[in-house]
Each structure stands twice: as structure tokens, then as C-alpha cells.
XYZ file of C-alpha atoms in Angstrom:
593
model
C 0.000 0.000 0.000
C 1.009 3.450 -0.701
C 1.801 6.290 1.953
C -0.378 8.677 3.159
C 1.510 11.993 5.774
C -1.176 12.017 8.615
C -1.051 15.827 8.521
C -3.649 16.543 10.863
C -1.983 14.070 13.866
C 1.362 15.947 13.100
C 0.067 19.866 13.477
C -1.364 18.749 16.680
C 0.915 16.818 18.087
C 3.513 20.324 16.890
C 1.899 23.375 17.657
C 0.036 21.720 20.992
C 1.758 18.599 22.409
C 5.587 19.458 21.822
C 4.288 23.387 22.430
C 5.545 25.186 19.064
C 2.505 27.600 19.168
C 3.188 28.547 22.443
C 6.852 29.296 21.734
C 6.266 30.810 18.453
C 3.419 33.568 20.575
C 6.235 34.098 23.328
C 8.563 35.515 20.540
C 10.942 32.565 20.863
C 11.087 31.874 16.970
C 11.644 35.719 16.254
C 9.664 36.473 12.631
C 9.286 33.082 11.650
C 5.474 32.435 9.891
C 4.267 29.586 11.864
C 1.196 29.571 9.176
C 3.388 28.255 6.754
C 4.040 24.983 8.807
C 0.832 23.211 7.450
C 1.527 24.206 3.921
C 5.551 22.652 3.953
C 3.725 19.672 5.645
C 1.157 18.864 2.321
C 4.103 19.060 0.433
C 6.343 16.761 1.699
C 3.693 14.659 2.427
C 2.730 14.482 -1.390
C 6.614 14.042 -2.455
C 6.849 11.421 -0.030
C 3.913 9.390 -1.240
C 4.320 10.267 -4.986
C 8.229 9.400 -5.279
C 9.623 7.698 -2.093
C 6.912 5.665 -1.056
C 6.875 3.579 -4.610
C 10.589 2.926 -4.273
C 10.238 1.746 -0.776
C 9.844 -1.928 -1.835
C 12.463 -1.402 -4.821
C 15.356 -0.391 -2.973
C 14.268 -3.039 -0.643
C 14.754 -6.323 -3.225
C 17.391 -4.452 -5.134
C 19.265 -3.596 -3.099
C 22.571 -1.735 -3.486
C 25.697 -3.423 -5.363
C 29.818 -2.564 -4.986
C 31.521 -3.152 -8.304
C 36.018 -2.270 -7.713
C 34.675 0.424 -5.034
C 31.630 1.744 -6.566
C 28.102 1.600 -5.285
C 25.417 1.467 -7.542
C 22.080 1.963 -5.718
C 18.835 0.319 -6.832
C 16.779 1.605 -9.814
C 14.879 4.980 -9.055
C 17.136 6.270 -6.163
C 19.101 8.569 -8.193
C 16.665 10.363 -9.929
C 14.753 10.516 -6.645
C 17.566 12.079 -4.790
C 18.117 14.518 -8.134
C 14.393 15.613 -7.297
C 14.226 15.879 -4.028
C 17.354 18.414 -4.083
C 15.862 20.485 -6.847
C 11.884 20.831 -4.790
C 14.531 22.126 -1.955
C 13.816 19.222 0.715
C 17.483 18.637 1.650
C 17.995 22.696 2.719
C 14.647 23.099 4.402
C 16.571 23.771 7.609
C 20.036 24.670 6.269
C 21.368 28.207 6.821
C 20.276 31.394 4.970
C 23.744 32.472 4.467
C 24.765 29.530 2.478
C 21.688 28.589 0.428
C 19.173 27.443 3.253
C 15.613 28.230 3.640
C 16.206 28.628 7.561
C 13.002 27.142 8.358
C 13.204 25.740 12.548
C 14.488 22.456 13.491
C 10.644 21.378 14.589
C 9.601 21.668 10.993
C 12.464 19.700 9.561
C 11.748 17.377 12.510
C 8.150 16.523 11.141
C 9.161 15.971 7.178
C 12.111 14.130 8.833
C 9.073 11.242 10.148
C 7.651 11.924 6.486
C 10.774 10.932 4.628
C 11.418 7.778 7.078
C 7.673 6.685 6.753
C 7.919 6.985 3.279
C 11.357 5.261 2.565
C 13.192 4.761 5.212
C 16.684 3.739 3.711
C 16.179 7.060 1.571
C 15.941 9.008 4.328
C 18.787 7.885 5.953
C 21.369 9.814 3.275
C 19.308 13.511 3.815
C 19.845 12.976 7.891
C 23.564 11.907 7.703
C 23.957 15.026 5.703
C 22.102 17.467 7.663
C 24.483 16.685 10.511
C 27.079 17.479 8.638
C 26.001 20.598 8.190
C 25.384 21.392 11.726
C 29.178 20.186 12.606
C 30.750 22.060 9.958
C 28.275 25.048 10.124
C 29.233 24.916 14.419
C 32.904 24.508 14.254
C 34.363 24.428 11.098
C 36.681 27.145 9.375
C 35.653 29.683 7.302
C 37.623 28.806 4.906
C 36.120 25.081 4.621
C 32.622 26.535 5.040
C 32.960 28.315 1.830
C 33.996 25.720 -0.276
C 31.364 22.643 1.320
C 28.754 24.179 3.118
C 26.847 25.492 0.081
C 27.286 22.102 -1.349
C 25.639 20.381 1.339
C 22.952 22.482 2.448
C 21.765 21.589 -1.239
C 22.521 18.204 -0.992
C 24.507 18.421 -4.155
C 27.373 16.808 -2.004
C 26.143 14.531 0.632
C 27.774 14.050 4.384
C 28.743 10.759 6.315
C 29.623 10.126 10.105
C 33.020 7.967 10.379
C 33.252 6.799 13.994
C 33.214 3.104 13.992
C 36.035 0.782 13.611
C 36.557 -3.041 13.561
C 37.569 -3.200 17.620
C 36.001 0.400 18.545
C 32.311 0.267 18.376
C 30.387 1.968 21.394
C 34.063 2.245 22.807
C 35.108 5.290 20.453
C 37.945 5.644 22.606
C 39.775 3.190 21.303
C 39.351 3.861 17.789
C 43.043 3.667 15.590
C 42.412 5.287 12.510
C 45.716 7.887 12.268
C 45.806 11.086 10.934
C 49.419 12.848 10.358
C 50.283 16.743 9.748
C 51.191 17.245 6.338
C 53.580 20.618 5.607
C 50.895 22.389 3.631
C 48.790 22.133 7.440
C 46.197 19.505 5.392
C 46.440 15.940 7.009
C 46.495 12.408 5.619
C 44.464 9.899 7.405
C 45.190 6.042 7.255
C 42.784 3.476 8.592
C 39.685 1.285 8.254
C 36.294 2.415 9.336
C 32.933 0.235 9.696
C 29.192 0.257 9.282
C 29.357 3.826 7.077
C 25.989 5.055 6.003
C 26.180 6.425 2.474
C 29.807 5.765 2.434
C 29.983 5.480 -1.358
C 26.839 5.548 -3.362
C 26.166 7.208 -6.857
C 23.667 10.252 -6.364
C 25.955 12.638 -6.077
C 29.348 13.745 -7.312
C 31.130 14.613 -4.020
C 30.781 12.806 -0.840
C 31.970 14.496 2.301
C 33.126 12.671 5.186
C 33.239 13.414 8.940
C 36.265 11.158 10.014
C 37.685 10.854 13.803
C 41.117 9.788 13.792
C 44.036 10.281 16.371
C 47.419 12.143 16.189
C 50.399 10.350 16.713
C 50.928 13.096 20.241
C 47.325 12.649 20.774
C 46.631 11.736 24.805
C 44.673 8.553 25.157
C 41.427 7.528 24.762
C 38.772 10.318 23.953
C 40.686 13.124 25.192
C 43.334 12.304 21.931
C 40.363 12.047 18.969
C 40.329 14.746 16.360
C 37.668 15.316 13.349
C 38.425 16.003 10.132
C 36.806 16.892 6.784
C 37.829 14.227 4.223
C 36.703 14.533 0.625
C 35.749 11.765 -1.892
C 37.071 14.743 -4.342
C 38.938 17.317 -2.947
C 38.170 20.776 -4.112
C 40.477 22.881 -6.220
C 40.941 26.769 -6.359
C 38.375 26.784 -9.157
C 35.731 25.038 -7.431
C 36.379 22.069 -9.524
C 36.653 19.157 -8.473
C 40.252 17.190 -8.273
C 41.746 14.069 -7.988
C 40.162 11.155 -6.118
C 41.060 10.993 -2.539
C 42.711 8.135 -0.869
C 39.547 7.151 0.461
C 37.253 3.998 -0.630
C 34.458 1.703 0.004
C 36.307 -1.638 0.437
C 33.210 -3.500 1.397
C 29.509 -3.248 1.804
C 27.368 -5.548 4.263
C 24.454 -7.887 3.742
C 22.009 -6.800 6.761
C 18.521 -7.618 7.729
C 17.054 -4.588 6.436
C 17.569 -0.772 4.867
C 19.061 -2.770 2.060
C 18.657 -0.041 -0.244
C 21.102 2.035 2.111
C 24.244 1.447 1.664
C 26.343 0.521 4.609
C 30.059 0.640 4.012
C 33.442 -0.263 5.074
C 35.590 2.504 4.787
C 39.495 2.178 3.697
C 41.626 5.222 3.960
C 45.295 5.339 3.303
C 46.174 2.707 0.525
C 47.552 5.272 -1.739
C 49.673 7.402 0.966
C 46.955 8.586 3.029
C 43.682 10.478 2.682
C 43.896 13.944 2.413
C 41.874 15.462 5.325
C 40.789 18.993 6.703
C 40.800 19.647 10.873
C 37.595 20.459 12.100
C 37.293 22.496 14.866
C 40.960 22.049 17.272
C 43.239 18.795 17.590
C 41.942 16.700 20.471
C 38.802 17.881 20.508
C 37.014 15.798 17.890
C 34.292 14.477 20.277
C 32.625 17.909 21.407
C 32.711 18.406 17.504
C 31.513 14.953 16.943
C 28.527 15.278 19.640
C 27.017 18.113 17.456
C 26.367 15.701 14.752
C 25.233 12.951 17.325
C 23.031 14.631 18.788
C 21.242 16.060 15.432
C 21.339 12.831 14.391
C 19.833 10.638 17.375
C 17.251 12.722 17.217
C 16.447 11.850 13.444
C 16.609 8.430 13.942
C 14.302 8.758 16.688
C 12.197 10.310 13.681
C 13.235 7.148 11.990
C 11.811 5.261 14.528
C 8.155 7.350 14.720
C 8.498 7.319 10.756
C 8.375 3.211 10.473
C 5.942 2.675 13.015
C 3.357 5.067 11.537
C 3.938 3.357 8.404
C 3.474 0.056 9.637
C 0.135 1.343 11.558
C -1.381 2.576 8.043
C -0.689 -0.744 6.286
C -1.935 -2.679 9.492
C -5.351 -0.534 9.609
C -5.507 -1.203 5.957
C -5.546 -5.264 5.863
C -7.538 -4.957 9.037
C -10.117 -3.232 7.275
C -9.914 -5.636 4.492
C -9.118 -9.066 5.494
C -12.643 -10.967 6.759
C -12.206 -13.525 9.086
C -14.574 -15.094 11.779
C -18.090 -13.148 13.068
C -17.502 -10.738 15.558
C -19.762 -11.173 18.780
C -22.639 -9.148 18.728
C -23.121 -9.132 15.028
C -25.525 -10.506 12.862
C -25.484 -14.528 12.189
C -25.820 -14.213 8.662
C -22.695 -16.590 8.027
C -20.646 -13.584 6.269
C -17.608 -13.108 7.779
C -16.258 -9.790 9.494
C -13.388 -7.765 8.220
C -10.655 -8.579 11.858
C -10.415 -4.799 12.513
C -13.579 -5.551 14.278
C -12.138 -8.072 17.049
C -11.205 -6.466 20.405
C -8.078 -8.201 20.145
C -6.973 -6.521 16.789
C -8.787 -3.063 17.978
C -6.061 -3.455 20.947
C -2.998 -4.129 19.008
C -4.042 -1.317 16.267
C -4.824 1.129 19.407
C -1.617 0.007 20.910
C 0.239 0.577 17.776
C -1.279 3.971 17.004
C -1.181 5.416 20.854
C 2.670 4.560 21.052
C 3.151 6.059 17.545
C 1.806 9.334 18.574
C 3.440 9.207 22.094
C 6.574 8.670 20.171
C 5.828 11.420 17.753
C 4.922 13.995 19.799
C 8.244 13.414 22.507
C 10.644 13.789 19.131
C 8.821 17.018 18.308
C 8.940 18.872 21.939
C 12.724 17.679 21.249
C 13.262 19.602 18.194
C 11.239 22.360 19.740
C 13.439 22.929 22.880
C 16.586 22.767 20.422
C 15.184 25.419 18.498
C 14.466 28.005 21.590
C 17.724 26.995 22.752
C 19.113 29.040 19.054
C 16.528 31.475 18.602
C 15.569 32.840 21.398
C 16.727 35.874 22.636
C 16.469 36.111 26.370
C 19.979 34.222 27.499
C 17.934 32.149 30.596
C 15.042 31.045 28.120
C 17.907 29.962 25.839
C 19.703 28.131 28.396
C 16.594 26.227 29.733
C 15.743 25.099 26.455
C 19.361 23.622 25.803
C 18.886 21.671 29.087
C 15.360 20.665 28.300
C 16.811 19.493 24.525
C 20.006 17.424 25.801
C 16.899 15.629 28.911
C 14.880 14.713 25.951
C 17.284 14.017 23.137
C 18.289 10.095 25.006
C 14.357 9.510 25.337
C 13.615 10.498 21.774
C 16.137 8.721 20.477
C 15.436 5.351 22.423
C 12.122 5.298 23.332
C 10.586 6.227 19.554
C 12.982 3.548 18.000
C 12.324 0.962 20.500
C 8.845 2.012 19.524
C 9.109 1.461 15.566
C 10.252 -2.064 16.737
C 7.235 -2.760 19.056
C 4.797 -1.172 16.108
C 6.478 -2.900 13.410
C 6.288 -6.094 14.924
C 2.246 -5.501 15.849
C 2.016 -5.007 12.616
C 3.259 -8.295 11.522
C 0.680 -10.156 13.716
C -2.023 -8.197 12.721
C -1.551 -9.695 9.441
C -1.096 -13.015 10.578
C 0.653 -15.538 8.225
C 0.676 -12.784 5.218
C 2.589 -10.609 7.612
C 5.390 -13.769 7.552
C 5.075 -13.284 3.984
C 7.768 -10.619 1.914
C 4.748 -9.965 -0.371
C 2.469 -8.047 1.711
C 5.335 -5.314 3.094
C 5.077 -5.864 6.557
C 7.829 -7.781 7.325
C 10.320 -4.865 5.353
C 8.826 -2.061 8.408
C 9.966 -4.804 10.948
C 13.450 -5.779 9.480
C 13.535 -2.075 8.682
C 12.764 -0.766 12.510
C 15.263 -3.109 13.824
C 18.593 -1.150 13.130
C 17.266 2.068 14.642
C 17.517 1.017 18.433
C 21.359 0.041 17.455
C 22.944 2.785 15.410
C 23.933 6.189 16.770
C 24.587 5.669 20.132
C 22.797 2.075 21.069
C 19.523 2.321 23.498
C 21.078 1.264 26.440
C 23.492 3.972 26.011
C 21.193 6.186 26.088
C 19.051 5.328 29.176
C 23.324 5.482 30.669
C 23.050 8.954 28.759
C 19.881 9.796 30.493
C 20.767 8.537 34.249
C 24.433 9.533 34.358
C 24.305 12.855 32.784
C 21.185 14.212 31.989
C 19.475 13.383 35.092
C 22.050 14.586 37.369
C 22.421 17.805 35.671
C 21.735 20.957 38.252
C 20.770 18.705 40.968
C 17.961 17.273 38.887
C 16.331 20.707 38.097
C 15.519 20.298 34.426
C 13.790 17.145 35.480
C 11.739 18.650 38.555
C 10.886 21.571 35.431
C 9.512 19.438 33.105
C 7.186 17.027 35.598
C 6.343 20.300 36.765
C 4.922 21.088 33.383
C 3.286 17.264 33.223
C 1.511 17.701 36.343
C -0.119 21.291 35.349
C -1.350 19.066 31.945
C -2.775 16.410 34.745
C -4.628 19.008 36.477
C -6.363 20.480 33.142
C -7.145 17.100 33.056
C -8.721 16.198 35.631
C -11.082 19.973 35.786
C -11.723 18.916 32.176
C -15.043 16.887 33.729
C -15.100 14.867 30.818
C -16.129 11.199 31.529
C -15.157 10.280 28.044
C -11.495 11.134 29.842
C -12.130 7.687 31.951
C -9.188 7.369 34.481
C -6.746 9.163 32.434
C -6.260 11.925 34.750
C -5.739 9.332 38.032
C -3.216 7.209 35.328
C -1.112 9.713 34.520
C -0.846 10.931 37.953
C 0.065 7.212 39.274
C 3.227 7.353 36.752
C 4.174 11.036 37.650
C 4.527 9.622 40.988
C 6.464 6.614 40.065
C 8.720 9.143 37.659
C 9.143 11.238 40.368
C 10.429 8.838 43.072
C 12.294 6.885 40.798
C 13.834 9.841 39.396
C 15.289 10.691 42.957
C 15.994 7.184 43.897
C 18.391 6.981 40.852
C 20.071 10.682 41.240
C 21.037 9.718 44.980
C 22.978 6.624 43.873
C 24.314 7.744 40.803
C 27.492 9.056 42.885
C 27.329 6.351 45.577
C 26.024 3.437 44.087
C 26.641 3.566 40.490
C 26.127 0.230 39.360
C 22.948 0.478 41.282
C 21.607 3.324 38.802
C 23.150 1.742 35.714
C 20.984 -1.360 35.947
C 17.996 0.730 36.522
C 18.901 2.600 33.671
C 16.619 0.815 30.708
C 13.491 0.563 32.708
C 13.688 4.760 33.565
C 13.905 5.789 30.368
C 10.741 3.428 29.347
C 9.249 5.413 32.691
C 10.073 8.618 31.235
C 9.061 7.983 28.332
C 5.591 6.353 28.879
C 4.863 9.191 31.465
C 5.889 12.135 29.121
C 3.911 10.164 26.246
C 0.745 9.869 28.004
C 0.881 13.587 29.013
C 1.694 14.822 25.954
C -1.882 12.886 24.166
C -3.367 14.245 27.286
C -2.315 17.284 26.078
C -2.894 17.076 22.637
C -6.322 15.520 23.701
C -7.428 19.015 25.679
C -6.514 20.946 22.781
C -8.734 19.549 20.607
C -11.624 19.634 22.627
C -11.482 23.420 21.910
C -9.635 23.689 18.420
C -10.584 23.567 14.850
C -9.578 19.332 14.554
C -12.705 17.752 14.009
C -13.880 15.045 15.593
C -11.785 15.642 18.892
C -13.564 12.893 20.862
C -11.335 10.625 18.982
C -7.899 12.030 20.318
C -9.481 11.968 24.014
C -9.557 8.109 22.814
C -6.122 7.797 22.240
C -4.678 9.658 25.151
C -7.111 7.580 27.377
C -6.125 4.211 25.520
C -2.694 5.175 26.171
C -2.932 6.564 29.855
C -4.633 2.956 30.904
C -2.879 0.407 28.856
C 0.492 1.893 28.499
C 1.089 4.588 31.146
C -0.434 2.327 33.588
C 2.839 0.037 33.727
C 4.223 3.021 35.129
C 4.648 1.961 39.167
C 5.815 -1.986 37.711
C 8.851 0.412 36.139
C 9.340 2.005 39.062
C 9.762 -1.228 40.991
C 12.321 -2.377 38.121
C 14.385 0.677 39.039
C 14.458 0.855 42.323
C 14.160 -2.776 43.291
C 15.748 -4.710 40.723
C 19.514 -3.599 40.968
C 20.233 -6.110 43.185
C 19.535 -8.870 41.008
C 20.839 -7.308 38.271
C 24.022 -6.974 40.107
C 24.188 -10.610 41.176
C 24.026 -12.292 37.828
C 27.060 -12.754 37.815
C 26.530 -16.307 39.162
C 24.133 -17.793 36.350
C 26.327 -15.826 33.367
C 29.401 -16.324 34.429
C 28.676 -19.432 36.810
């Protein structure tokens, strides 16, 4: 089936749930035209569905192919990618000054979930790019912003992320990829790196790589990693284009889905040693690195939302179709009744469209708070909204993805046996989803991300801030007096308890009993995320009631569904966190026994 942008879902769960109208009237976006949000939405919602979505299943059996280190991608892609830079898509957030449109990080956020719904493994090139831009744009030289930054921001070049390496996966530290000072203050890198998105491919000319690499006087570990620009092409005086760099795809790898991305190994140095560009200073690669991490966790927590709502879509779809059985309470006439109307399939498409908003809505109040944390202009507002971004960036990126998984794989059993079957699509969104809770910094990482850092930052007071604001959405809640509400209110305020305590349990023992908060890790970050979720439908769910949405009883549904079938695990999460350490702790005897 063929894609369909549910615009109406994403302007609420925008302007309302992840509180872009409410920044845009407080003067935090300066003169930006929030009116034209709606209008940039239709659009990419119709390129999506009339040029991505049809290749979806292509790229999928194609494939991509490596012939003496060049990647051929599967039949389509390169004219799509050729038309998706000229209708602007790739520089809808890129700056003014070098070709951008300028538009907020929120809006790129929602055609982001558009592109990754659409065609997921097409996406995945635009993202790596954009971060890029935001690492070279944040600490490059002038000098190389001149000559590249142009290029990307129109995707006429495309960026890659080079961090991982045979023996240094989540352990960046111990990367080995060398980079030496050459006499003309350039630098030739030598070294293999792994699992490279877009590492070679043939939409565009120029491909510009991010690349860590140590200095032979580097210090040890992270402290010692530099980032550099390395070329496919470097660029000559002219502009032109020169020689190729010493810099290859030497392999490509057979995975269990995005097969129409390409995923590359990375050889540099065969030929005397890639010519690199120093990004930012020597021995500070990481701080430049994060830039692009954290851009990009928080797409491929739009990856995540982006799969799942396209699995829900297809799901509904065969539901509505596919007759099986009569449903109790209908007429014995002997015709069978399309499965959408069994309680058990209502609950698994509820459950897969509840967590799909929750998940939605979470990435968007991301992209919002990195926004104010830019544009504002009052220094305090600025610097609350940077906290608020770097609390939420670890949930958006793990909860959402581990939510594509969870909807994806609904969405195989709603089909039943055709769901087992390559033929009907479903299985692609699940081998598709899979990848997301893995790359850019793995889930468990984050939840480490979220206890060990984020959490503890101020004494906990961007936490207290933001449960603060949950608990205000409660109340409306509960003064709402609307029955069709059910227990929503008394839900929600169950798991902002259990967030709450568990949130202060973890931030004493994160200096005194560390292992104690690292296996409690996982579990809080599902809390947090299932809390700030079901208050964010809540939300959404009161601002329908009085806004122009139609038919707002129906989003009341889905914050309800969600407050007393999801939220509702909230105090069994609490008691993994704060009771479960122990065992945790002891397994050594049963793994290790």
C-alpha cells in the first residue's frame, strides 16, 4: 500500500503537544510564519507518497551493489535524490547564508518522520547530511565553510559520520584510525572504518566525510580524537573538483534490512593517506563529533516514529480488508467480518497507534526545545531550552525507536501468516525498525546517557521543570469533567509519581552506588518515556476539545487508551528501578557461573 503523511496528527501533536505555538506567541522563533508549517507539511507529504513511497519496496529487493569500489544503488534512487534536491527538501533547515531556507528544526523534525515513513533507507542519506552541516556550520573554518557548506545544504554533495572501527564500536575511545600533519597544514588519514551510512553511493558527485582519527601526540582515549573533513574529491581553487582521494568503500554488508542504504566499510590510506581537513581544534574531535550525534539521534528517533506510523497505516488497511470469523454481537448471517472488528486486533491497532503518537509527539517537543535553545533571545530562556533538549534528546532517540520495533512487529501479527510473507510489506517495516535502536549511540546507552548525565544535571532541576509542566497538563485534566477522559487523569498521575520517586531514587545513587543506577537505567527511560507520552496525548487531547480538529472525541480516545494500557505500567517500572539492581548486580553467578 502506498503512503499517506497524517497531517492533521502531526500539526497537533507540533503546535500543541511538543508546544511550538506557544513558543512561536512568546517571541521565541523571532519572525518566523508559523502559518506556513501546514503548507511545507502537504508538500512533503505528497513528495513522499508520490516518489519515495513507490521505491520503498524497490530499494528493498534491489538492493545496493559494490563493483572495484563503486556503489550502484537500486533503480529509481538517483533520480529521486536529483528531485528531491531540486523541490529544496534537503535545505529546508540549512542556513540562509549559504543557500538554506532557515526554516526551525521542529519543521524539519516533522518531514524528517515523512521521509522515514515513506522510505526509510532514503531518508537515511538527507539525515547523515544534515548533521554534517550542523558540525561544519558549528565549528568548522571559514575557509572550509565556503567551499562545502553550500554544497551540502543543497545536498549536491552529501555528508557521512566515520566513527566506527573493527575493535572500537560503542568504545570510540579506542578507535586507531591515524591522521598525520602534512607541511601544507592539510592531514592524511590512514585506517579502516565500519558500518558507514552512504559511504559510497552514486547520487551525487562529491561525498563528504566526517572522520575521527588520532594524532600520533594525541593523549589517550577520547581526550586524543580529532575530526576532520575528508573529501571523496577534494576541491580545487576553481571550485572544480580534483583528484580522487585516498579514500574507498572496500566493502559493503548484507544486513537484515535498509538494504537499499548502503552501509560501508571505509578504507583510507592505501595510496599514501587520505587527504583530510581539521575540524574544529586537535583533540577535541568528540565535542565536535557530539554536534552531529546529537542532530542525528534525534532523526533516527524520527526514523523510529516514521516506520511505526507506516506500519500502523498498512496494518489498519488489511484490518479493514481481510474478513475472518463473526464478531460477537453481530448478525449470524454466516458472512464473515473484516478482523479490525475483534477487540483483540482493535487493541494491538490502538496500541500501535497510541505509542506512535506518544513517540511522535516526545521527538517534536525535542526539536522544539533545540530550536528556543538558538533562537531565542532572552539568554535564561535559551539556556533552559538547551537543558530541556540534551533531557529529551536520550528519550527520543530510544524510546521512539524501540517504539518502531514494538509497532512494526504488531504489525506483523495483525496480518497473521501474510505478515510472515515478503509480499504483503510488513515484514520490510519490521526488518527495517530493527537497526534504529542500534545505530547512533545504542539504546542502552542512552538510558546510561539519560541517568548519568542528563538526570544529574543541576541537581535534577531540568527534570523537577519538566514534571512540573506534566503535572499542570494532569490538572487540566482532571477539571476537564469529561467522563469520556475515563481514568486518564488518576493514570497519569500514578506514573508522575512513580517518575518522580524513581527519578530521585536513581540521582542519589548515581554518585554512591553507580552500578545500582546503571541497571535501573533501561526501565527509567521506558518510565520517562511512557509518562511524558501519556501527558503529551493528554495534552494534545485538551486541545482539541477546543480547536478547529474535528472530531476531537477521537484524540481523548487515544490519550485515554494510552494513559490505561500503556502509562499504567508506570509503578511496575518504578519497581524495576528501584528494586531490581540487586539482582541485576548478582548475575554474575548464572552468566558467568
Amino acid at each position: 500500500m502506498t503512503y499517506e503523511a497524517p497531517i492533521k496528527d502531526m500539526l497537533l501533536a507540533l503546535n500543541h503537544g511538543a508546544g511550538l505555538k506557544a513558543a512561536v506567541e512568546a517571541g521565541h522563533y523571532g519572525d518566523f510564519d508559523a502559518d506556513i508549517t501546514a503548507a511545507v507539511l502537504e508538500e512533503a507529504g505528497k513528495f513522499a507518497s508520490d516518489v519515495l513511497a513507490p521505491l520503498n519496496r524497490v530499494g528493498d529487493q534491489h538492493g545496493i551493489k559494490l563493483h572495484e569500489g563503486n556503489v550502484t544503488t537500486a533503480p529509481g534512487w538517483p533520480d529521486a535524490y536529483k528531485r528531491w534536491t531540486e523541490a529544496g527538501w534537503n535545505a529546508v533547515s540549512g542556513p540562509e547564508s549559504f543557500g538554506g531556507q532557515g526554516l526551525p528544526v521542529a519543521i524539519n523534525a516533522a518531514c524528517t518522520e515523512i521521509w522515514s515513513a515513506s522510505n526509510v533507507a532514503f531518508g537515511l542519506c538527507p539525515l547523515l547530511t544534515l548533521s554534517a552541516i550542523e558540525a561544519l556550520d558549528a565549528h568548522g573554518s571559514d575557509e572550509l565553510k565556503n567551499i562545502y557548506l553550500s554544497k551540502l545544504v543543497s545536498g549536491e554533495w552529501t555528508g557521512t559520520m566515520q566513527l566506527t572501527e573493527p575493535q572500537a564500536g560503542s568504545d570510540v575511545g579506542a578507535l586507531r584510525t591515524r591522521a598525520e600533519r602534512a607541511p601544507d597544514g592539510t592531514y592524511r588519514l590512514k585506517g579502516t572504518k565500519i558500518f558507514i551510512t552512504y559511504g559510497e553511493h552514486d547520487m551525487t558527485e562529491n561525498i563528504v566525510h566526517f572522520v575521527l582519527a588520532r594524532l600520533p601526540d594525541a593523549p589517550a582515549g577520547t581526550r586524543g580524537i580529532s575530526l576532520f573533513l575528508v573529501p571523496k574529491f577534494p576541491v580545487n581553487a576553481d571550485g572544480s573538483l580534483g583528484a580522487r582521494n585516498d579514500i574507498h568503500a572496500s566493502g559493503v554488508e548484507h544486513k537484515l534490512g535498509i538494504h537499499a542504504s548502503p552501509t560501508c566499510t571505509m578504507t583510507m590510506g592505501d595510496h599514501g593517506g587520505a587527504i583530510g581537513y581539521l575540524i574544529g581544534e586537535e583533540n577535541q574531535g568528540m565535542r565536535c563529533m557530539f554536534t552531529m550525534m546529537n542532530q542525528a539521534r534525534l532523526g533516527v528517533g524520527l526514523e523510529g516514529v516514521g516506520v511505526a506510523d507506516r506500519a500502523y497505516q498498512q496494518a489498519l488497511a488489511y484490518a479493514q480488508e481481510r474478513r475472518q470469523g463473526r464478531a460477537l454481537g453481530k448478525s449470524a448471517d454466516g458472512s464473515s467480518d473484516a478482523i479490525v472488528m475483534h477487540p483483540d486486533v482493535k487493541r494491538m491497532l490502538m496500541q500501535m497507534r497510541s505509542l506512535t503518537a506518544a513517540a511522535r509527539t516526545i521527538c517534536y517537543a525535542t526539536a522544539v526545545a533545540l530550536d528556543v535553545a538558538a533562537r531565542a533571545t532572552d539568554p535564561k530562556v535559551r539556556a533552559d531550552a538547551a537543558a530541556r533538549g540534551a533531557l529529551l534528546t536520550p528519550i527520543a532517540k530510544a524510546f521512539s525507536t524501540d517504539i518502531g520495533s514494538e509497532v512494526s512487529y504488531l504489525g506483523v501479527q495483525v496480518h497473521g501468516g501474510m505478515g510472515f510473507i515478503e509480499e504483503t510489506g510488513a515484514a520490510q517495516h519490521y526488518r527495517d525498525a530493527r537497526i534504529t535502536s542500534i545505530y547512533e549511540g545504542t539504546n542502552g546507552i542512552q538510558a546510561i546517557d539519560l541517568v548519568t548525565r542528563k538526570l544529574a544535571t543541576n541537581g535534577g532541576a531540568s527534570v523537577w521543570a519538566l514534571l512540573d509542566e506534566l503535572d499542570e497538563t494532569v490538572k487540566q485534566v482532571e477539571a476537564s469533567n469529561d467522563p469520556a477522559f475515563g481514568s486518564t487523569a488518576a493514570r497519569l498521575r500514578d506514573a508522575l509519581g512513580a517518575l518522580n520517586r524513581a527519578s530521585r531514587w536513581l540521582l542519589e545513587r548515581v554518585g554512591s552506588a553507580p552500578n545500582d543506577a546503571l541497571a535501573g537505567a533501561t526501565p527509567y527511560l521506558r518510565l520517562f518515556g511512557a509518562t511524558l507520552g501519556g501527558c503529551s496525548l493528554a495534552s494534545e487531547a485538551l486541545a482539541a476539545r477546543g480547536g478547529n480538529f474535528g472530531e476531537p472525541q477521537r484524540y481523548v480516545a487515544l490519550a485515554r487508551f494510552f494513559a490505561e494500557n500503556v502509562a499504567v505500567q508506570a509503578p511496575s517500572l518504578e519497581k524495576s528501578v528501584t528494586d531490581g539492581a540487586e539482582t541485576v548486580n548478582a548475575a554474575d553467578a548464572v552468566l558467568l557461573g
